[in-house]
Coordinates of C-alpha atoms in Angstrom, one line a residue:
Chain A
M1 CA -10.2 70.4 -47.4
N2 CA -11.3 69.9 -50.9
P3 CA -8.5 67.9 -52.7
S4 CA -9.2 69.7 -56.0
M5 CA -7.9 72.9 -54.4
T6 CA -4.5 71.6 -53.4
G7 CA -3.0 72.1 -56.9
K8 CA -3.8 75.8 -56.9
K9 CA -1.5 78.4 -55.5
R10 CA -3.7 79.6 -52.7
K11 CA -2.1 78.1 -49.8
T12 CA -3.4 79.5 -46.6
T13 CA -6.8 80.7 -47.8
A14 CA -8.6 77.7 -49.1
P15 CA -12.3 78.5 -48.9
P16 CA -15.0 76.2 -47.6
E17 CA -16.1 73.4 -49.9
K18 CA -19.4 74.8 -50.9
A19 CA -19.7 78.3 -52.3
V20 CA -20.4 80.7 -49.4
R21 CA -23.1 83.2 -50.1
I22 CA -22.1 86.6 -48.9
L23 CA -24.2 89.7 -48.9
L24 CA -22.2 92.9 -48.8
I25 CA -24.2 96.0 -47.6
E26 CA -21.9 98.9 -48.7
D27 CA -22.6 102.1 -50.4
N28 CA -19.1 103.1 -51.3
P29 CA -18.3 101.8 -54.8
S30 CA -14.6 101.7 -54.3
D31 CA -15.0 99.6 -51.1
V32 CA -17.3 97.2 -53.0
E33 CA -14.7 97.0 -55.7
N34 CA -12.0 96.2 -53.2
V35 CA -14.0 93.4 -51.7
R36 CA -14.9 92.0 -55.0
R37 CA -11.3 92.0 -56.0
I38 CA -9.8 90.1 -53.1
L39 CA -12.7 87.7 -52.5
P40 CA -11.8 84.2 -53.8
D41 CA -14.0 82.6 -56.4
A42 CA -15.5 80.1 -54.0
F43 CA -17.5 83.0 -52.4
S44 CA -20.6 84.2 -54.3
L45 CA -21.1 87.9 -53.6
S46 CA -24.2 89.9 -53.7
V47 CA -24.1 93.6 -53.1
C48 CA -26.8 96.0 -51.7
G49 CA -26.1 99.7 -51.4
R50 CA -28.7 100.5 -48.8
L51 CA -29.8 98.9 -45.6
D52 CA -33.5 98.5 -46.6
E53 CA -32.3 97.0 -49.9
G54 CA -30.2 94.5 -47.9
M55 CA -33.2 93.7 -45.7
S56 CA -35.5 92.9 -48.6
F57 CA -32.7 90.8 -50.2
L58 CA -32.4 88.8 -47.0
R59 CA -36.1 88.1 -47.1
S60 CA -35.9 86.2 -50.4
N61 CA -32.4 84.9 -50.7
P62 CA -30.4 82.5 -48.6
V63 CA -27.3 84.1 -47.2
D64 CA -24.4 82.6 -45.2
L65 CA -22.8 85.8 -44.0
I66 CA -23.3 89.5 -44.1
L67 CA -20.5 92.0 -44.6
L68 CA -21.8 95.2 -43.2
D69 CA -20.6 98.8 -43.5
L70 CA -21.7 100.7 -40.5
S71 CA -22.3 104.0 -42.4
L72 CA -25.1 103.7 -44.9
P73 CA -27.3 106.3 -46.6
D74 CA -30.4 105.0 -44.7
G75 CA -28.8 104.1 -41.4
H76 CA -25.8 104.4 -39.3
G77 CA -23.6 102.6 -36.8
L78 CA -25.0 100.3 -34.2
D79 CA -28.6 101.1 -35.3
V80 CA -28.0 99.3 -38.5
L81 CA -26.6 96.3 -36.7
L82 CA -29.4 96.1 -34.3
R83 CA -32.0 96.3 -37.0
L84 CA -30.3 93.7 -39.0
N85 CA -29.5 91.4 -36.2
A86 CA -33.2 91.4 -35.1
R87 CA -34.1 90.3 -38.6
S88 CA -31.6 87.7 -39.3
Y89 CA -30.4 86.3 -36.0
S90 CA -28.9 83.2 -37.4
I91 CA -26.7 84.8 -40.0
P92 CA -23.2 85.9 -38.9
I93 CA -22.4 89.5 -39.4
L94 CA -18.9 90.8 -40.1
V95 CA -18.5 94.5 -39.7
L96 CA -16.4 96.5 -42.2
T97 CA -15.0 99.6 -40.7
S98 CA -12.4 102.4 -41.2
T99 CA -9.8 103.2 -38.6
D100 CA -11.8 106.1 -37.1
D101 CA -14.8 104.1 -36.0
R102 CA -12.8 101.3 -34.5
L103 CA -14.4 101.9 -31.1
V104 CA -17.9 101.6 -32.6
A105 CA -16.8 98.4 -34.3
S106 CA -15.8 96.8 -31.0
I107 CA -19.1 97.8 -29.5
A108 CA -20.7 96.2 -32.5
I109 CA -19.2 92.9 -31.5
K110 CA -20.9 93.2 -28.1
Q111 CA -24.1 93.8 -30.0
G112 CA -23.8 90.5 -31.8
A113 CA -21.4 91.0 -34.7
Q114 CA -19.0 88.2 -35.1
D115 CA -15.9 90.3 -35.9
Y116 CA -14.8 93.6 -37.6
I117 CA -12.3 94.1 -40.4
L118 CA -10.4 97.3 -41.0
K119 CA -10.9 98.4 -44.6
E120 CA -7.4 99.7 -44.8
T121 CA -5.7 96.4 -44.0
L122 CA -8.0 94.3 -46.1
N123 CA -6.2 91.5 -47.9
A124 CA -7.3 88.1 -49.2
D125 CA -5.8 86.0 -46.5
L126 CA -7.1 88.0 -43.7
F127 CA -10.5 88.4 -45.3
V128 CA -11.1 84.7 -45.9
R129 CA -9.9 83.8 -42.5
A130 CA -12.2 86.4 -40.9
I131 CA -15.1 85.1 -42.9
Q132 CA -14.3 81.5 -41.9
Y133 CA -13.9 82.3 -38.2
A134 CA -17.2 84.3 -38.3
L135 CA -19.0 81.3 -39.9
D136 CA -17.4 78.9 -37.4
R137 CA -18.2 81.0 -34.4
K138 CA -21.7 81.5 -35.5
H139 CA -22.1 77.9 -36.1
V140 CA -20.8 77.1 -32.6
E141 CA -23.1 79.7 -31.1
L142 CA -26.1 78.4 -32.8
E143 CA -25.2 74.9 -31.8
L144 CA -24.9 75.9 -28.2
E145 CA -28.2 77.8 -28.4
T146 CA -29.9 74.8 -29.9
Q147 CA -28.5 72.6 -27.2
R148 CA -29.5 75.0 -24.5
Q149 CA -33.0 75.1 -25.9
N150 CA -33.2 71.4 -26.2
F151 CA -32.0 70.8 -22.7
H152 CA -34.4 73.5 -21.5
S153 CA -37.4 71.9 -23.1
I154 CA -36.4 68.5 -21.9
V155 CA -36.0 69.7 -18.4
E156 CA -39.2 71.7 -18.5
Q157 CA -41.2 68.9 -19.9
S158 CA -39.8 66.3 -17.5
D159 CA -42.3 64.6 -15.3
E160 CA -39.7 64.7 -12.6
G161 CA -39.6 67.9 -10.5
I162 CA -36.2 69.5 -10.6
V163 CA -35.0 72.1 -8.2
V164 CA -31.5 73.6 -7.7
V165 CA -30.8 75.1 -4.3
D166 CA -27.5 76.9 -3.7
A167 CA -25.2 76.6 -0.8
Y168 CA -27.2 79.2 1.1
G169 CA -30.4 77.2 0.7
M170 CA -31.9 79.6 -1.9
V171 CA -33.7 78.2 -4.9
R172 CA -31.8 79.0 -8.1
Y173 CA -33.7 76.9 -10.6
F174 CA -36.9 74.9 -10.7
N175 CA -38.9 73.3 -13.5
Q176 CA -42.6 73.2 -14.1
A177 CA -43.1 69.8 -12.5
A178 CA -41.3 71.0 -9.3
E179 CA -43.6 74.0 -9.2
E180 CA -46.7 71.7 -9.4
F181 CA -45.4 69.1 -6.9
L182 CA -44.5 71.7 -4.3
G183 CA -47.8 73.5 -4.9
V184 CA -46.1 76.9 -4.8
P185 CA -46.2 79.4 -7.6
G186 CA -42.8 79.7 -9.2
E187 CA -42.3 83.4 -8.6
T188 CA -42.4 82.7 -4.8
L189 CA -39.8 80.0 -5.2
L190 CA -36.9 81.7 -7.1
G191 CA -34.3 83.3 -4.9
R192 CA -36.2 82.1 -1.8
S193 CA -35.5 79.4 0.7
L194 CA -37.2 76.1 0.2
G195 CA -38.4 76.1 3.7
P196 CA -37.7 73.5 6.3
R197 CA -37.1 70.8 3.7
I198 CA -34.1 68.5 3.9
L199 CA -31.1 69.5 1.8
S200 CA -28.6 66.8 2.8
A201 CA -28.0 64.2 0.2
G202 CA -30.3 61.2 0.4
T203 CA -33.8 59.9 -0.5
S204 CA -37.0 60.5 1.4
E205 CA -40.7 60.8 0.8
I206 CA -42.7 63.9 0.9
D207 CA -46.3 64.9 0.4
I208 CA -46.8 66.4 -3.1
R209 CA -49.6 68.2 -4.9
L210 CA -50.9 66.3 -8.0
K211 CA -52.1 67.8 -11.2
N212 CA -55.7 67.0 -10.3
G213 CA -55.3 69.0 -7.1
E214 CA -55.2 66.0 -4.8
N215 CA -52.4 65.2 -2.4
G216 CA -50.0 62.4 -3.4
L217 CA -46.7 60.9 -2.3
G218 CA -43.4 61.9 -3.9
E219 CA -39.9 60.5 -3.8
Y220 CA -37.6 63.4 -2.8
R221 CA -34.0 62.8 -3.8
V222 CA -31.2 65.2 -3.0
L223 CA -27.9 65.0 -4.9
P224 CA -24.8 67.2 -4.7
T225 CA -24.3 69.3 -7.8
S226 CA -22.7 72.7 -8.8
W227 CA -24.4 75.8 -9.9
R228 CA -22.3 78.5 -11.6
G229 CA -19.2 76.8 -10.3
E230 CA -20.3 76.6 -6.7
A231 CA -21.5 73.7 -4.6
A232 CA -25.3 73.3 -4.7
S233 CA -28.0 70.7 -4.2
L234 CA -30.0 69.1 -7.0
I235 CA -33.4 68.1 -5.8
L236 CA -35.4 65.5 -7.8
I237 CA -39.0 64.9 -7.0
R238 CA -40.8 62.0 -8.5
D239 CA -44.5 61.1 -8.2
I240 CA -44.7 57.7 -6.6
T241 CA -48.4 57.8 -5.5
E242 CA -49.5 55.1 -7.9
Q243 CA -46.4 53.0 -7.4
K244 CA -46.9 53.0 -3.6
A245 CA -50.6 52.2 -4.0
A246 CA -49.7 49.3 -6.3
E247 CA -47.1 48.0 -3.8
K248 CA -49.6 48.1 -1.0
M249 CA -52.2 46.3 -3.1
R250 CA -49.7 43.6 -4.0
D251 CA -48.7 43.2 -0.4
D252 CA -52.3 43.0 0.8
F253 CA -53.1 40.6 -2.0
I254 CA -50.3 38.3 -1.1
Q255 CA -51.2 38.5 2.6
T256 CA -54.8 37.6 1.7
V257 CA -53.9 34.8 -0.6
S258 CA -51.6 33.3 2.0
H259 CA -54.3 33.4 4.5
E260 CA -56.9 31.9 2.1
L261 CA -54.5 29.1 1.3
R262 CA -53.4 28.3 4.8
T263 CA -56.9 28.0 6.2
P264 CA -58.0 25.1 4.0
L265 CA -54.6 23.6 4.3
T266 CA -55.1 23.5 8.0
A267 CA -58.3 21.6 7.7
I268 CA -56.8 19.2 5.2
R269 CA -53.7 18.6 7.2
E270 CA -55.6 18.0 10.5
S271 CA -58.2 15.7 8.9
V272 CA -55.4 13.5 7.4
S273 CA -53.4 13.7 10.6
Q274 CA -56.4 12.5 12.6
L275 CA -57.0 9.6 10.3
L276 CA -53.4 8.6 10.6
D277 CA -53.6 8.9 14.4
G278 CA -56.6 6.6 14.3
I279 CA -58.9 9.1 16.0
P280 CA -62.0 8.3 13.8
G281 CA -61.1 4.6 13.7
T282 CA -58.2 2.3 12.7
V283 CA -56.8 2.4 9.2
N284 CA -55.0 -0.4 7.5
P285 CA -51.3 -0.1 6.5
D286 CA -52.0 0.6 2.8
Q287 CA -54.4 3.4 3.7
K288 CA -51.9 4.7 6.1
K289 CA -49.3 4.9 3.3
N290 CA -51.6 7.0 1.2
L291 CA -52.5 9.2 4.1
S292 CA -48.8 9.8 4.9
L293 CA -48.2 10.8 1.3
C294 CA -51.1 13.2 1.6
L295 CA -49.7 14.7 4.8
R296 CA -46.2 15.1 3.3
N297 CA -47.6 16.9 0.3
T298 CA -49.7 19.2 2.5
D299 CA -46.6 20.1 4.4
H300 CA -44.8 20.7 1.1
L301 CA -47.6 23.0 0.0
K302 CA -47.4 24.9 3.3
R303 CA -43.7 25.5 2.8
I304 CA -44.3 26.9 -0.7
V305 CA -46.9 29.3 0.7
D306 CA -44.5 30.4 3.5
N307 CA -41.6 30.8 1.1
L308 CA -43.7 32.8 -1.4
L309 CA -44.9 35.1 1.3
D310 CA -41.3 35.5 2.5
L311 CA -40.0 36.1 -1.0
S312 CA -42.6 38.7 -1.8
K313 CA -41.4 40.7 1.2
Y314 CA -37.9 40.7 -0.1
E315 CA -38.8 41.5 -3.6
S316 CA -41.0 44.4 -2.6
G317 CA -38.2 45.7 -0.3
R318 CA -40.4 45.4 2.8
A319 CA -38.3 42.8 4.6
E320 CA -36.8 44.2 7.7
L321 CA -33.7 43.1 9.4
R322 CA -33.5 42.8 13.2
I323 CA -29.8 43.5 13.7
A324 CA -28.1 42.2 16.8
R325 CA -24.5 41.2 17.6
F326 CA -23.9 37.4 18.0
D327 CA -21.2 34.8 17.6
M328 CA -21.5 33.3 14.1
A329 CA -19.4 30.2 15.0
E330 CA -21.6 29.4 18.0
L331 CA -24.7 29.7 15.8
A332 CA -23.3 27.6 13.0
V333 CA -22.3 24.8 15.3
S334 CA -25.7 24.7 17.0
I335 CA -27.5 24.5 13.7
L336 CA -25.1 21.8 12.4
D337 CA -25.8 19.8 15.6
S338 CA -29.6 20.0 14.9
F339 CA -28.9 18.0 11.7
R340 CA -26.9 15.2 13.4
P341 CA -29.7 12.7 13.7
R342 CA -30.6 13.0 10.1
A343 CA -26.9 12.9 9.0
Q344 CA -26.4 9.8 11.1
R345 CA -29.4 8.1 9.5
N346 CA -28.0 8.7 6.0
G347 CA -24.4 7.9 7.1
I348 CA -23.1 11.3 6.3
I349 CA -20.3 12.9 8.5
L350 CA -20.9 16.4 9.6
E351 CA -17.7 18.4 10.0
F352 CA -16.7 22.0 10.9
D353 CA -13.7 24.2 10.5
L354 CA -14.1 27.3 12.6
P355 CA -11.8 29.9 14.2
E356 CA -11.0 29.2 17.8
T357 CA -12.2 32.6 19.0
P358 CA -15.8 33.9 18.6
V359 CA -16.7 35.4 15.3
F360 CA -18.9 38.4 16.2
V361 CA -21.1 39.7 13.5
R362 CA -24.0 42.2 13.5
A363 CA -26.9 40.6 11.5
D364 CA -30.4 39.3 11.8
R365 CA -29.8 36.0 13.7
Q366 CA -33.1 34.4 12.7
K367 CA -32.6 35.1 9.0
I368 CA -29.0 34.0 9.0
T369 CA -30.2 30.8 10.7
Q370 CA -32.6 30.3 7.8
V371 CA -29.7 30.6 5.4
W372 CA -27.5 28.1 7.2
M373 CA -30.4 25.7 7.6
N374 CA -31.2 26.0 3.9
L375 CA -27.6 25.4 2.8
I376 CA -27.0 22.4 5.1
D377 CA -30.4 20.9 4.3
N378 CA -29.6 21.1 0.6
A379 CA -26.1 19.6 1.1
L380 CA -27.6 16.7 3.0
K381 CA -30.3 16.2 0.3
F382 CA -27.8 15.8 -2.5
T383 CA -25.1 13.8 -0.7
R384 CA -25.3 10.1 -0.6
K385 CA -22.0 9.4 1.1
G386 CA -19.1 11.3 2.5
F387 CA -19.4 14.6 4.4
V388 CA -21.0 17.9 4.8
R389 CA -18.7 20.5 6.1
I390 CA -19.2 24.1 7.4
E391 CA -16.4 26.6 7.5
I392 CA -16.1 30.2 8.8
R393 CA -13.1 32.5 8.1
E394 CA -12.5 36.1 8.8
E395 CA -10.9 38.2 6.2
K396 CA -10.6 42.0 5.8
E397 CA -13.7 43.2 7.8
M398 CA -15.6 40.4 6.2
I399 CA -16.6 36.9 7.3
I400 CA -16.8 34.1 4.8
C401 CA -19.0 31.2 5.6
S402 CA -19.3 28.1 3.5
V403 CA -21.1 24.8 3.4
S404 CA -19.4 22.1 1.2
D405 CA -20.3 18.5 0.5
S406 CA -19.1 15.4 -1.2
G407 CA -22.2 15.0 -3.2
R408 CA -22.9 14.7 -6.9
G409 CA -22.1 18.3 -7.7
I410 CA -24.0 20.6 -10.0
A411 CA -23.5 20.9 -13.8
A412 CA -22.1 24.2 -14.9
D413 CA -25.2 25.3 -16.8
S414 CA -27.4 24.6 -13.8
L415 CA -24.9 26.4 -11.5
A416 CA -25.5 29.6 -13.3
R417 CA -29.2 29.5 -12.6
I418 CA -29.1 28.0 -9.1
F419 CA -30.3 31.1 -7.2
E420 CA -33.2 31.6 -9.5
K421 CA -36.8 30.9 -8.4
F422 CA -38.1 27.4 -8.8
E423 CA -34.9 26.0 -10.2
Q424 CA -34.3 22.6 -8.8
F425 CA -31.4 20.4 -9.9
G426 CA -29.9 17.1 -9.2
K427 CA -31.2 13.8 -8.0
M428 CA -31.9 13.7 -4.3
S429 CA -31.0 11.0 -1.9
P430 CA -33.8 8.5 -1.2
H431 CA -36.2 9.5 1.6
E432 CA -35.4 13.1 1.3
E433 CA -38.2 15.6 1.0
K434 CA -38.6 17.7 -2.1
G435 CA -37.6 21.3 -1.7
T436 CA -39.7 24.3 -2.7
G437 CA -37.3 25.7 -5.2
L438 CA -37.3 28.9 -3.4
G439 CA -34.8 28.3 -0.6
L440 CA -31.7 29.5 -2.4
T441 CA -33.5 32.6 -3.8
I442 CA -34.6 33.5 -0.3
S443 CA -31.1 32.9 1.0
K444 CA -29.6 35.2 -1.7
N445 CA -32.1 37.9 -0.8
I446 CA -31.3 37.6 2.9
I447 CA -27.5 37.8 2.4
E448 CA -27.8 40.7 0.0
L449 CA -30.1 42.6 2.3
H450 CA -27.2 42.3 4.8
G451 CA -24.8 43.8 2.3
G452 CA -23.1 40.5 1.6
A453 CA -22.9 38.1 -1.3
I454 CA -23.6 34.5 -2.0
R455 CA -22.3 32.1 -4.6
A456 CA -22.0 28.5 -5.5
E457 CA -19.0 26.4 -6.8
S458 CA -19.2 22.9 -7.9
E459 CA -17.2 20.1 -9.4
P460 CA -19.5 17.4 -10.9
E461 CA -19.1 14.1 -9.0
R462 CA -16.8 15.7 -6.5
G463 CA -19.1 18.0 -4.6
S464 CA -20.5 21.5 -4.2
R465 CA -19.6 24.5 -2.1
F466 CA -21.9 27.4 -1.2
L467 CA -20.2 30.5 0.1
F468 CA -21.7 33.6 1.6
T469 CA -19.9 36.7 2.9
L470 CA -21.2 39.2 5.4
P471 CA -19.6 42.6 6.2
Q472 CA -18.2 42.5 9.7
N473 CA -19.2 46.1 10.0
E474 CA -20.0 47.5 13.4
S475 CA -21.8 50.4 11.9
I476 CA -25.0 48.6 10.8
S477 CA -27.3 50.0 13.4
Q478 CA -30.8 49.1 12.3
G479 CA -33.0 47.7 15.1
D480 CA -31.0 46.0 17.9
Chain B
M1 CA -61.7 16.7 32.9
K2 CA -60.1 20.0 31.8
K3 CA -62.3 22.3 29.7
I4 CA -60.9 24.1 26.6
L5 CA -62.7 26.8 24.6
V6 CA -61.9 26.7 20.9
A7 CA -62.6 30.1 19.2
D8 CA -62.4 30.2 15.4
D9 CA -64.7 31.5 12.8
N10 CA -64.0 28.5 10.5
P11 CA -66.4 25.7 11.4
D12 CA -64.1 23.0 9.9
I13 CA -61.2 24.0 12.0
V14 CA -63.5 24.1 15.1
D15 CA -64.8 20.6 14.3
L16 CA -61.4 19.2 13.8
L17 CA -59.8 20.8 16.8
S18 CA -62.8 19.6 18.9
S19 CA -62.4 16.0 17.9
R20 CA -58.7 16.1 18.4
L21 CA -59.1 17.6 21.9
R22 CA -61.8 15.1 22.9
A23 CA -59.6 12.3 21.7
N24 CA -57.0 13.7 24.1
Q25 CA -59.6 13.6 27.0
Y26 CA -60.5 17.3 27.1
E27 CA -63.9 18.8 27.4
V28 CA -64.5 21.2 24.5
V29 CA -66.7 24.3 24.2
T30 CA -66.6 26.5 21.1
A31 CA -67.1 30.1 19.9
D32 CA -67.1 31.6 16.4
S33 CA -66.7 35.3 16.9
G34 CA -64.9 37.8 19.2
V35 CA -68.0 38.7 21.1
N36 CA -69.1 35.1 21.4
T37 CA -65.7 34.2 22.7
L38 CA -66.0 36.7 25.5
L39 CA -69.5 35.6 26.5
R40 CA -68.6 31.9 26.4
T41 CA -65.4 32.4 28.4
I42 CA -67.4 34.1 31.2
E43 CA -70.1 31.4 31.1
E44 CA -68.0 28.4 30.8
K45 CA -64.8 29.4 32.8
P46 CA -62.6 27.2 30.6
D47 CA -59.1 26.1 31.7
L48 CA -57.6 27.2 28.4
L49 CA -58.5 29.2 25.3
I50 CA -57.4 28.3 21.8
L51 CA -57.9 31.7 20.1
D52 CA -57.9 32.5 16.4
I53 CA -56.7 36.0 15.7
K54 CA -58.9 37.0 12.7
M55 CA -62.5 36.7 13.7
P56 CA -65.6 38.8 13.1
S57 CA -66.7 41.2 15.8
G58 CA -63.5 41.5 17.7
T59 CA -60.1 40.1 16.8
G60 CA -58.3 37.5 18.9
I61 CA -56.0 40.3 20.1
G62 CA -58.9 42.4 21.2
V63 CA -60.6 39.5 23.0
Y64 CA -57.3 38.7 24.8
E65 CA -56.9 42.3 26.0
N66 CA -60.5 42.3 27.3
L67 CA -60.1 39.0 29.1
K68 CA -56.9 40.2 30.8
R69 CA -58.7 43.3 32.1
N70 CA -61.4 41.2 33.8
S71 CA -60.3 39.8 37.2
K72 CA -62.5 36.7 36.6
T73 CA -60.9 35.7 33.3
K74 CA -57.4 37.3 33.5
D75 CA -55.7 34.0 34.6
I76 CA -57.1 31.8 31.9
P77 CA -54.1 30.7 29.7
V78 CA -54.4 31.5 26.0
I79 CA -52.8 29.8 22.9
F80 CA -53.2 31.9 19.7
I81 CA -53.6 30.2 16.3
T82 CA -53.5 32.2 13.1
A83 CA -53.1 31.8 9.4
Y84 CA -51.6 35.3 9.3
A85 CA -48.4 34.1 11.0
S86 CA -45.5 36.5 10.8
R87 CA -42.5 37.4 13.0
E88 CA -44.3 40.6 13.9
I89 CA -47.5 38.9 15.1
E90 CA -45.6 36.3 17.0
E91 CA -43.6 38.9 18.8
Q92 CA -46.7 40.9 19.6
V93 CA -48.4 37.9 21.1
S94 CA -45.4 37.0 23.1
R95 CA -45.0 40.6 24.4
M96 CA -48.7 40.5 25.5
G97 CA -47.8 37.5 27.6
A98 CA -49.9 34.8 25.9
E99 CA -49.0 31.2 26.7
G100 CA -48.5 30.1 23.1
F101 CA -48.6 30.8 19.5
V102 CA -49.2 28.3 16.7
A103 CA -49.2 29.1 13.0
K104 CA -51.8 27.5 10.7
P105 CA -51.5 24.9 9.2
F106 CA -50.4 23.5 12.6
D107 CA -48.9 20.2 13.6
A108 CA -51.5 18.9 16.1
N109 CA -48.8 17.0 18.1
I110 CA -47.0 20.3 18.8
L111 CA -50.3 22.0 19.8
M112 CA -51.2 19.1 22.1
E113 CA -47.8 19.2 23.7
M114 CA -48.2 23.0 24.3
I115 CA -51.6 22.4 25.9
Q116 CA -50.3 19.6 28.0
K117 CA -47.5 21.8 29.3
T118 CA -49.9 24.6 30.1
I119 CA -52.7 22.9 31.9
G120 CA -51.7 19.3 32.1

């Protein structure tokens, strides 16, 4: 509301802030006079006595609202409205009518008029309110239409194919991209069945037609939606031809690189190893020291190559799990036992705290073994005295496994990055081999692929604890 | 003296394996391709084959299947070596019934142990 208006006496009929430009098309002078009399100052009124006059006025003057009499010298009734509406779609029209053509007036609303006002009951309050409502309604209408058009053009221009299929499997909507991908002309789609394609929610891959006429690969996603208030399926089709080709190239590349790296590593390792074994002749102790160093580093390089290959499989989503049911406690103890000689050499006590009954889990035994080995290996590496302890607990359809140690611990800022690639922290115990900096990243990938989680806790100078959880869910049914 | 056929297309690997095997008192013959391996196996009747998987003119897997179909060669034990090691290949090899699988780069001690166990 305009504050300057509040002092005036017009209480209920404060007009909009800017002057509203009204065009009155009316041939009856007394009606014109009547309107002029009751219309507040904030409205600027122009009057045309004939329809063609009104039309030409509209061509050259901006108008916010049209007041229209339905009986004019050069036109009558709905005709007038239709002609006018076709010309000035965005301008709201308010019909002025006498009691006897009330029916016509209500039809006029169906034809696009915003409202009608009976000339007999015309008063200032009512009039201003009707104008305001007409303006508001038109504004909302235009806004909705603009939005509809915006959405329509967004959806039509989308690279993603969009199809809506109703509960009976009939196509109710499709966009241009969908038409292209499916390779079917639109007119044969609408109202028809989509054929034998899947309609249950989920993601799959389908063959698609590309713009250049070639065949490609599409991601086909079905989501539940509603159409005109009823359950329907929304189908999204995305061109993944290039993405798939790139993934395959990446995989092939990594395979090739690993092979190309491993072959010379084999020759280097075996040459050094033969020298150390004295096959080509005896070597002196100093030479032996250098050769041992060479061998250790070759093995380190080999582990990096193996880990990188492993990691690339997880990152490209190509790692597969071989799910089988096994006793996690039994596995953990056997792994811990394999570390006993090394722990004894370093004077570290290996402990475990496990439930008395078997802890069955469905998981990839080989990959879970890799995680345990990695965590225990790390714990031993960074613990100079004290213990390394493994624990398994069952809790709410979940098993919680942990490896804790009494080592130096990990600083808080390092802890936050500990699962990232090539992050290595802390000072290792002497005689321990350097890690690849990929073990924890791989462990994280393995656990997450199982639907579990992994995290690290640490208290500097007191020790660290790595925990991972696995769902104890019998429904994982991959492989077996 | 037991005779071992080393089949690998990389001459460095062949040389190194040969010297290692000789040092362990084995007689060594070599081949550098799939076809060559088949021919040498029939000619030399080795006691054991160390077979690389990726070779020109016939992969190690193809060579293996061929040998197993031939009554004269089907009983020769085979140890696969490959730089393309993966869980899938290892499983495939073990399903086929090969005596061993070693990933490159290998630890020669483990390989020698495997040979020792297979042919003595």
